[in-house]
PDB file of C-alpha atoms in Angstrom:
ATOM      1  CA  UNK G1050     134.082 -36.329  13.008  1.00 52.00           C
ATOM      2  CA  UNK G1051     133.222 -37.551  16.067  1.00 50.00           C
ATOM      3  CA  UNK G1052     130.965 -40.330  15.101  1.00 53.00           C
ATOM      4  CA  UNK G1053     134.588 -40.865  12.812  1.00 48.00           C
ATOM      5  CA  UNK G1054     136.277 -41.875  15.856  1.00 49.00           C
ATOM      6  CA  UNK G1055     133.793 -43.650  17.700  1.00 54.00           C
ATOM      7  CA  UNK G1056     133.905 -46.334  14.837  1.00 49.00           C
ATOM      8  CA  UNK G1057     137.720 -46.426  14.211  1.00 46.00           C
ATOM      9  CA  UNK G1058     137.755 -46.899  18.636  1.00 53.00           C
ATOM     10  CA  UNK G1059     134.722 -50.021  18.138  1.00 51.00           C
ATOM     11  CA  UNK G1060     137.102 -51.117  15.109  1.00 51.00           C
ATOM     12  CA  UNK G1061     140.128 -51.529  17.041  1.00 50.00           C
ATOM     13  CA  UNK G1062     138.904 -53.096  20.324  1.00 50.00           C
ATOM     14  CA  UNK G1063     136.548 -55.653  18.143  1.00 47.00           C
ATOM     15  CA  UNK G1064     140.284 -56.729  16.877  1.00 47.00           C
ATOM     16  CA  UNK G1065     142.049 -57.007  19.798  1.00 43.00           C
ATOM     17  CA  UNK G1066     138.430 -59.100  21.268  1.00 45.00           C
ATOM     18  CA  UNK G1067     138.963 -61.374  18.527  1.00 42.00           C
ATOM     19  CA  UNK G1068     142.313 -61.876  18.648  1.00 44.00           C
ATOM     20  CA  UNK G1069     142.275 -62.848  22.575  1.00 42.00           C
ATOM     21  CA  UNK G1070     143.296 -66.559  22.091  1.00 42.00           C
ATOM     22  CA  UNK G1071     141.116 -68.950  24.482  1.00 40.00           C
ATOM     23  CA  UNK G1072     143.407 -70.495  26.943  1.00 39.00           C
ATOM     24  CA  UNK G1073     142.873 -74.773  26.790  1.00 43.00           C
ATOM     25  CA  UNK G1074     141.262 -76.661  29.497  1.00 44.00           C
ATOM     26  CA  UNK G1075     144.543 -75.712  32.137  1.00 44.00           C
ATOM     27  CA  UNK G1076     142.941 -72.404  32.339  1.00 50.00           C
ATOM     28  CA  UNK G1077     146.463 -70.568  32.901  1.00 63.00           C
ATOM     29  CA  UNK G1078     146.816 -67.166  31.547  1.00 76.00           C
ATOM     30  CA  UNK G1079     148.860 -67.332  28.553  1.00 81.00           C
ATOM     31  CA  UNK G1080     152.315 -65.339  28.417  1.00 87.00           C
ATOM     32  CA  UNK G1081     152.254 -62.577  25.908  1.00 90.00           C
ATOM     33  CA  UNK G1082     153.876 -63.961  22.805  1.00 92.00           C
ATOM     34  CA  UNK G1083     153.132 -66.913  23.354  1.00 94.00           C
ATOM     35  CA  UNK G1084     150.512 -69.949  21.945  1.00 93.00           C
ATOM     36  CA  UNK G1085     149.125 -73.318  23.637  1.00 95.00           C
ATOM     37  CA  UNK G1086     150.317 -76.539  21.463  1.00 97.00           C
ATOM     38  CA  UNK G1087     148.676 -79.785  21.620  1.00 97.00           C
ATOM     39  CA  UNK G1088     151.148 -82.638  22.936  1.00 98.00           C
ATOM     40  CA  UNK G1089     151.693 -85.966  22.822  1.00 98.00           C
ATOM     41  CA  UNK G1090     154.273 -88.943  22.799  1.00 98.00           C
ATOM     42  CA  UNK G1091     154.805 -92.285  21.527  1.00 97.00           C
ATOM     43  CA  UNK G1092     157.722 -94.754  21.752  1.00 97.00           C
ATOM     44  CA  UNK G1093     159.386 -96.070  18.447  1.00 95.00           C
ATOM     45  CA  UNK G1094     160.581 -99.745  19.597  1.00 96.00           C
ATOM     46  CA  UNK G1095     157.906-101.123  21.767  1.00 97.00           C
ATOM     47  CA  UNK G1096     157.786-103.985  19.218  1.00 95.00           C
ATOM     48  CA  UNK G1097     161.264-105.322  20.188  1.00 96.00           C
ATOM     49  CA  UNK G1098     160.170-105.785  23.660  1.00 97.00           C
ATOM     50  CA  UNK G1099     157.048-107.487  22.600  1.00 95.00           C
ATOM     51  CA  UNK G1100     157.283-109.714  26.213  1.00 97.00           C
ATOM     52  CA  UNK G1101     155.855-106.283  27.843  1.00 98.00           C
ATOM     53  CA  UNK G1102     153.302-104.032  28.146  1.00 97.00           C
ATOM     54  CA  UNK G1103     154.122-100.688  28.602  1.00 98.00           C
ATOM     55  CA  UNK G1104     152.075 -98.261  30.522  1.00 98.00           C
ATOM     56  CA  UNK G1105     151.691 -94.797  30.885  1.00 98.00           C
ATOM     57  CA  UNK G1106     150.210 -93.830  34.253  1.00 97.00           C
ATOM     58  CA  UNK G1107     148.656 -89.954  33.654  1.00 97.00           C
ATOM     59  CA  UNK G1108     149.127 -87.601  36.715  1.00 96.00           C
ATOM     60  CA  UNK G1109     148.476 -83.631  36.964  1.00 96.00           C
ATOM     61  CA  UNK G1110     150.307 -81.160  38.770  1.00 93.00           C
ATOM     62  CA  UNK G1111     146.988 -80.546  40.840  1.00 95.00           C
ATOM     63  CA  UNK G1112     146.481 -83.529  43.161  1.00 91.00           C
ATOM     64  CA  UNK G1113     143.028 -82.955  42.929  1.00 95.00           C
ATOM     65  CA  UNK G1114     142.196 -84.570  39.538  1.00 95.00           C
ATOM     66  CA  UNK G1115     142.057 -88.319  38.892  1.00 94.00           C
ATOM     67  CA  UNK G1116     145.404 -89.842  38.041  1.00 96.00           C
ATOM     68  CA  UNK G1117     144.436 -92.763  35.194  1.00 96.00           C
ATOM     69  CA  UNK G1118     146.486 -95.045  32.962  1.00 98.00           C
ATOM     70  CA  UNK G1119     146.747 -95.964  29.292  1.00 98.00           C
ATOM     71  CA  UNK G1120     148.415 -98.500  27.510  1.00 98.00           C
ATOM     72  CA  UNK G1121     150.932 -97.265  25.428  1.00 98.00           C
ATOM     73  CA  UNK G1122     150.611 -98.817  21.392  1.00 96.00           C
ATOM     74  CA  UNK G1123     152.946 -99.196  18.708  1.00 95.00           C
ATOM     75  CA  UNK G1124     152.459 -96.281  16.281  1.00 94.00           C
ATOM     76  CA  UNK G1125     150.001 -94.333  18.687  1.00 96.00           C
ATOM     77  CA  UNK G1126     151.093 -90.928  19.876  1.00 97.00           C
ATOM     78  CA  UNK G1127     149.704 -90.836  23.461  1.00 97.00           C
ATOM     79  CA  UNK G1128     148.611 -87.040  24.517  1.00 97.00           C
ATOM     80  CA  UNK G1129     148.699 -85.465  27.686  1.00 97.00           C
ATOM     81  CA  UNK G1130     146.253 -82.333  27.237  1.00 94.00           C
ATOM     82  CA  UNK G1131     144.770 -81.797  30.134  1.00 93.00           C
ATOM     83  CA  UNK G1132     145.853 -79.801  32.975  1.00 93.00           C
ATOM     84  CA  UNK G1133     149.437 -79.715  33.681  1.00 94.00           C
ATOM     85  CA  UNK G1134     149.662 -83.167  32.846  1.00 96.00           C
ATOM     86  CA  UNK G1135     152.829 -85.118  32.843  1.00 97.00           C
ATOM     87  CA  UNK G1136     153.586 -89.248  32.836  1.00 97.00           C
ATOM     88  CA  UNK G1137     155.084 -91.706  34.548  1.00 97.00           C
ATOM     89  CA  UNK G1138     155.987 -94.676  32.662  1.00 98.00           C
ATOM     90  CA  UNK G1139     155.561 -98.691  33.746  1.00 98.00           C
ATOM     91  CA  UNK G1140     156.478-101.798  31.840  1.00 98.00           C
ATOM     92  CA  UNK G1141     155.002-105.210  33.232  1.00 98.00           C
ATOM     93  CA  UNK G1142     155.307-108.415  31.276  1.00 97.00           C
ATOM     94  CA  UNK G1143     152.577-109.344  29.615  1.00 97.00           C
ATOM     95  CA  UNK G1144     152.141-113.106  31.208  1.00 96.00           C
ATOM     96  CA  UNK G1145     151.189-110.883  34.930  1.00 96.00           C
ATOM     97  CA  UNK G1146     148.328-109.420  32.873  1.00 96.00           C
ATOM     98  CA  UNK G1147     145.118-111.610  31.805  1.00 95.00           C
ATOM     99  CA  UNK G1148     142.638-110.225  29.599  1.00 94.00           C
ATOM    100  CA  UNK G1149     140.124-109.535  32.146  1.00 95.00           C
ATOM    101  CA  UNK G1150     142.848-107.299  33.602  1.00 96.00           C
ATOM    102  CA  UNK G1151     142.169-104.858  30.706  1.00 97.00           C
ATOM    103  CA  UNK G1152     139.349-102.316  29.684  1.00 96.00           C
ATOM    104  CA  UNK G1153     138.854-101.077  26.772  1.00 95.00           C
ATOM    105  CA  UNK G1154     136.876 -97.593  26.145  1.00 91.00           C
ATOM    106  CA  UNK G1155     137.139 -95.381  22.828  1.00 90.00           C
ATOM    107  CA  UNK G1156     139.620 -97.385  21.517  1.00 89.00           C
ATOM    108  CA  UNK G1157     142.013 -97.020  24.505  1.00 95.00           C
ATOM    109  CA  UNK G1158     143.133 -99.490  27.132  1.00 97.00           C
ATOM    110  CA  UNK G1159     144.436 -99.260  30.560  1.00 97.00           C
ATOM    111  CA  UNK G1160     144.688-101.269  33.477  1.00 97.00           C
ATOM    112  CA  UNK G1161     142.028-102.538  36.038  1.00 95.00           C
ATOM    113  CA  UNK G1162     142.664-102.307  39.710  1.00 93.00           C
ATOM    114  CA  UNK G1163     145.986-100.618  39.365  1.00 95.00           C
ATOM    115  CA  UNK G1164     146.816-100.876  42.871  1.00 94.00           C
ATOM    116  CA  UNK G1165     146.783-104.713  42.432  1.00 94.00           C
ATOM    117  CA  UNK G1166     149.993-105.208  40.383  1.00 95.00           C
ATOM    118  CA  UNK G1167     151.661-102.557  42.118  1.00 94.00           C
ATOM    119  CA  UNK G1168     154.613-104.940  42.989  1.00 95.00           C
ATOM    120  CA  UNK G1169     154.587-106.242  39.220  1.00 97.00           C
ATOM    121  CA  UNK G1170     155.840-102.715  37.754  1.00 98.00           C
ATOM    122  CA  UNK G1171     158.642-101.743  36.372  1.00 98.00           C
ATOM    123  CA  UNK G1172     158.939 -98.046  36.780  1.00 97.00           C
ATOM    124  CA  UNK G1173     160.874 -95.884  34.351  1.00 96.00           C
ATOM    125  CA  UNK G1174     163.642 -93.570  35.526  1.00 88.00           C
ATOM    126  CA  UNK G1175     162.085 -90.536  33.985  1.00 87.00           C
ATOM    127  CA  UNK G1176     158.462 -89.109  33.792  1.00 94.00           C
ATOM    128  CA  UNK G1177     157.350 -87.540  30.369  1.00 96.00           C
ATOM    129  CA  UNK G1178     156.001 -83.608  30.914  1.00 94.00           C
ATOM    130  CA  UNK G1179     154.187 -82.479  28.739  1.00 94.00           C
ATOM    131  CA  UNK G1180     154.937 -78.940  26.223  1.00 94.00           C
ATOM    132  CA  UNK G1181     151.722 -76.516  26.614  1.00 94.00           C
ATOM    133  CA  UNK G1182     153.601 -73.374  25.331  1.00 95.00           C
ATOM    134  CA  UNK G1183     155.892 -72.136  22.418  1.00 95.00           C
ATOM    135  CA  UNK G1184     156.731 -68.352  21.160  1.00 95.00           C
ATOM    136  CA  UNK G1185     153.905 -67.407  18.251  1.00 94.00           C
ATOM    137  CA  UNK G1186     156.521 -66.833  16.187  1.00 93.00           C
ATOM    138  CA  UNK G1187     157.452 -70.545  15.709  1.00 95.00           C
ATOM    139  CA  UNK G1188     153.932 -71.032  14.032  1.00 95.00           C
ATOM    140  CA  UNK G1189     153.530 -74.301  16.227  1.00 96.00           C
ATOM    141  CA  UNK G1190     150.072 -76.186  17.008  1.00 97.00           C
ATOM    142  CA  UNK G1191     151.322 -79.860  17.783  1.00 98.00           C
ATOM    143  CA  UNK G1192     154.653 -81.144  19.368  1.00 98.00           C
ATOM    144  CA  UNK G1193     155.110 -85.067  19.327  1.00 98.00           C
ATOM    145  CA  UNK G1194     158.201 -86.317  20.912  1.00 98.00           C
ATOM    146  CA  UNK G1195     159.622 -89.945  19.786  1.00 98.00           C
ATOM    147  CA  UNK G1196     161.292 -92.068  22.720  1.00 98.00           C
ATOM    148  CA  UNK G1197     162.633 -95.499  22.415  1.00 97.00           C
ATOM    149  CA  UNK G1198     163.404 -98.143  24.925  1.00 97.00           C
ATOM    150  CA  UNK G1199     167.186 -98.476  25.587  1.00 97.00           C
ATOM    151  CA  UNK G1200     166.560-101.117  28.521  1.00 97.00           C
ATOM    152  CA  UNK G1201     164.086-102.853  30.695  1.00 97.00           C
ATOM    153  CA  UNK G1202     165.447-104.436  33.383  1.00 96.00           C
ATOM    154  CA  UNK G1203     163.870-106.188  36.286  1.00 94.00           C
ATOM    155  CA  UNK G1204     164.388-102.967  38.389  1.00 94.00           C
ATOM    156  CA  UNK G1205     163.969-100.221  35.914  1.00 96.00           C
ATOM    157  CA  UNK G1206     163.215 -98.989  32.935  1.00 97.00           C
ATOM    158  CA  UNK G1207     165.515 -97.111  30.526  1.00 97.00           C
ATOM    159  CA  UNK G1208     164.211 -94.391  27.553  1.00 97.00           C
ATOM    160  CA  UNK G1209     165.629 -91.478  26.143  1.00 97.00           C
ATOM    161  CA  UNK G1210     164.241 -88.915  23.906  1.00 97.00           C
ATOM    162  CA  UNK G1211     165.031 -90.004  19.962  1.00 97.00           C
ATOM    163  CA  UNK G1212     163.183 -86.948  18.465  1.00 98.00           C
ATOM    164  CA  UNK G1213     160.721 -84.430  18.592  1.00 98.00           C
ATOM    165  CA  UNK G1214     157.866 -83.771  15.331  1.00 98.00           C
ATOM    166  CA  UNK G1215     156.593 -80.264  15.076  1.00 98.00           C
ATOM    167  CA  UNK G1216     153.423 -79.521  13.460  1.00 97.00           C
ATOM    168  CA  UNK G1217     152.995 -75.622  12.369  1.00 96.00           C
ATOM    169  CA  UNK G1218     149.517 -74.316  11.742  1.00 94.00           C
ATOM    170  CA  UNK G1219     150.067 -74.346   8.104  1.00 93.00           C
ATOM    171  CA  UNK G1220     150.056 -78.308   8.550  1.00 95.00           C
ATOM    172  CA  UNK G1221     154.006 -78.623   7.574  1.00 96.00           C
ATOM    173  CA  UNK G1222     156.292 -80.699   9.621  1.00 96.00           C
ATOM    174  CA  UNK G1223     159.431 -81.340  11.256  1.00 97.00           C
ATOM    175  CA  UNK G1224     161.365 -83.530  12.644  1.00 97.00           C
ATOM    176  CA  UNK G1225     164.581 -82.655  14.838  1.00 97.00           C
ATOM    177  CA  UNK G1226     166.723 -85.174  16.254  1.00 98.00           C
ATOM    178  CA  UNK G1227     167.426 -84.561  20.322  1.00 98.00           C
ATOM    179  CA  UNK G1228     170.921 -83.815  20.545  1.00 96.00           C
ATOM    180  CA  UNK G1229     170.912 -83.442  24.825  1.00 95.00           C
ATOM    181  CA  UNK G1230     168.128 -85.350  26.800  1.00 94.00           C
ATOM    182  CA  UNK G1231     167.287 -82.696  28.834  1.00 89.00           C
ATOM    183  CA  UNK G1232     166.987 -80.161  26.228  1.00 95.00           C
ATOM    184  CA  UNK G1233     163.819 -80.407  23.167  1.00 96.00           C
ATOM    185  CA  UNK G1234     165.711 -78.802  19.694  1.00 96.00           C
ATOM    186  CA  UNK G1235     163.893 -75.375  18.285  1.00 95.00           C
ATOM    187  CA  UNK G1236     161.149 -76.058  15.667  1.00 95.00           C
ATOM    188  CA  UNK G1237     162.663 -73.853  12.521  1.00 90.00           C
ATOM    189  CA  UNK G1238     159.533 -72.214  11.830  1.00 73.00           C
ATOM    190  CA  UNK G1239     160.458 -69.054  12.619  1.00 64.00           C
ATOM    191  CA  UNK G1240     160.290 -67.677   9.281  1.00 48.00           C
ATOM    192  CA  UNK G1241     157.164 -68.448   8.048  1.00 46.00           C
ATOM    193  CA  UNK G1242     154.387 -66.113   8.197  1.00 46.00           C
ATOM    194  CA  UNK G1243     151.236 -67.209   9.899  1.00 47.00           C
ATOM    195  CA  UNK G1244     148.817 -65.971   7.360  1.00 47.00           C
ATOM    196  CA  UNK G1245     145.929 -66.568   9.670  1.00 47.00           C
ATOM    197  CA  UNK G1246     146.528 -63.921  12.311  1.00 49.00           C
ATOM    198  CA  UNK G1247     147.322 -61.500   9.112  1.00 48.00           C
ATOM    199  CA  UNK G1248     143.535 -61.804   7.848  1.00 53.00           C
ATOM    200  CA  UNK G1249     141.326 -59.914  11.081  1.00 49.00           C
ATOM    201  CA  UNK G1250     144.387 -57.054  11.733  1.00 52.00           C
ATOM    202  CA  UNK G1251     144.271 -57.009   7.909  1.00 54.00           C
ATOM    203  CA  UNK G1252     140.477 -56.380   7.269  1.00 55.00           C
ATOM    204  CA  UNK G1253     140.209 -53.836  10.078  1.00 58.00           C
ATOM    205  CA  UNK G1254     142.384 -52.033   8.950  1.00 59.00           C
ATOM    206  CA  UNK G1255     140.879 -52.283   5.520  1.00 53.00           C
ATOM    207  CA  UNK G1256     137.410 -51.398   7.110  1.00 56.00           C
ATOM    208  CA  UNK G1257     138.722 -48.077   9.198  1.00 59.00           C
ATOM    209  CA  UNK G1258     140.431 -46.947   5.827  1.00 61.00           C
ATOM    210  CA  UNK G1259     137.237 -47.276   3.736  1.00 60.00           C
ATOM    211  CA  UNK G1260     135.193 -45.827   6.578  1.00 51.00           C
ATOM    212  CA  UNK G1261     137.716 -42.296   6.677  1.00 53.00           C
ATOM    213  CA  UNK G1262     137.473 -42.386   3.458  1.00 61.00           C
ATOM    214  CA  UNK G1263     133.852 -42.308   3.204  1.00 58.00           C
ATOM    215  CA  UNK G1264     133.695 -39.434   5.780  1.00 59.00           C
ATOM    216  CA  UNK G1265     135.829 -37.440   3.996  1.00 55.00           C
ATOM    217  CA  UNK G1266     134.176 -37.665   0.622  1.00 54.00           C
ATOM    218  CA  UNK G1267     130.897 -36.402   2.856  1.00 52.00           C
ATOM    219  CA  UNK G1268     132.595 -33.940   4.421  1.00 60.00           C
ATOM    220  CA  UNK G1269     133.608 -32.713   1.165  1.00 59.00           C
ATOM    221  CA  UNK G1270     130.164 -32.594  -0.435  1.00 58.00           C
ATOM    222  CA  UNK G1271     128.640 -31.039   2.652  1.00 56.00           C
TER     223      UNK G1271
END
């Protein structure tokens, strides 16, 4: 009986093991009941101001890591995984910029000596943070917001939030229009079942069942 328990204890803590999720590279401690998502952005009319570049200058909320830049493309979602990352957003038009100005690495672009057109930007009004956590019970892996340009102005730039894709883990999506610019819509999610953290719970309990079973068909015979 003992050696009963001993396996139904190494069955339960070999669940909860496997079911400790892996925080991303922030390294925070994730909230009980909730998941990281993957995060990212792209802007829907860059095309109609085709006179500018737009640029996303990449920051974290520790001043110790590098801040960097991308250019931001038409029909690229732009992510901001990395610690506590969040963006500011520059337009510049694109006759300051010659083509040694750019470099190019894995398909990305950004700006050389950013310091240098410093007085050529156009800074946005808003910065773009990004969405590391939603409830598990949403189902959510990837969140891609959709801005557009309302104006670009020589002192400013103007965007708001248009809307917001979710991704669930069972590779469904949805889109939800932004109602309130300060305020991302609810994925609807909610009621699906994440059949993925059903299987482990699922097949330990399985494996203690068959286990007491066993013992008690030995128990019998002995």
């Amino acid at each position: 009986m003992k050696s009963l328990k001993n396996i139904v204890k190494i069955s339960i803590l070999l669940t909860f093991i496997t079911h400790i999720q892996s925080p991303p590279a922030w390294a925070d401690v994730l909230p009980p009941g909730e998941s990281p998502v993957s995060y990212c952005f792209q802007i829907a009319n860059l095309n109609k101001y085709s006179n500018y570049l737009l640029i996303a200058q990449i920051k974290s909320q520790n001043p110790s890591l590098p801040t960097y830049n991308r250019i931001i493309k038409q029909g690229k979602c732009l992510e901001l995984n990395g610690y506590r990352e969040y963006s500011d957003i520059y337009a510049i038009e694109k006759s300051q910029v010659k083509s040694q100005d750019i470099l190019e690495s894995n398909g990305d672009e950004s700006i050389k000596d950013w310091d240098s057109k410093a007085s050529l930007l156009i800074h946005s009004k808003n910065s773009i943070s990004s969405l590391r956590l939603l409830p598990d019970r949403y189902g959510v892996k990837k969140v891609s917001d959709i801005l557009e340009i309302v104006a670009i102005t020589p002192k400013f730039i103007e965007l708001k939030y248009k809307e917001v894709i979710y991704t669930s883990q069972l590779d469904t999506s949805e889109i939800k229009a932004y109602q309130a610019q300060d305020k991302r819509p609810l994925p609807s999610f909610n009621h699906q079942v994440n059949f993925l953290n059903l299987i482990i719970p699922g097949l330990s309990i399985v494996g203690m069942m068959l286990v007491y079973k066993k013992s008690k068909i030995f128990r019998n015979q002995s």
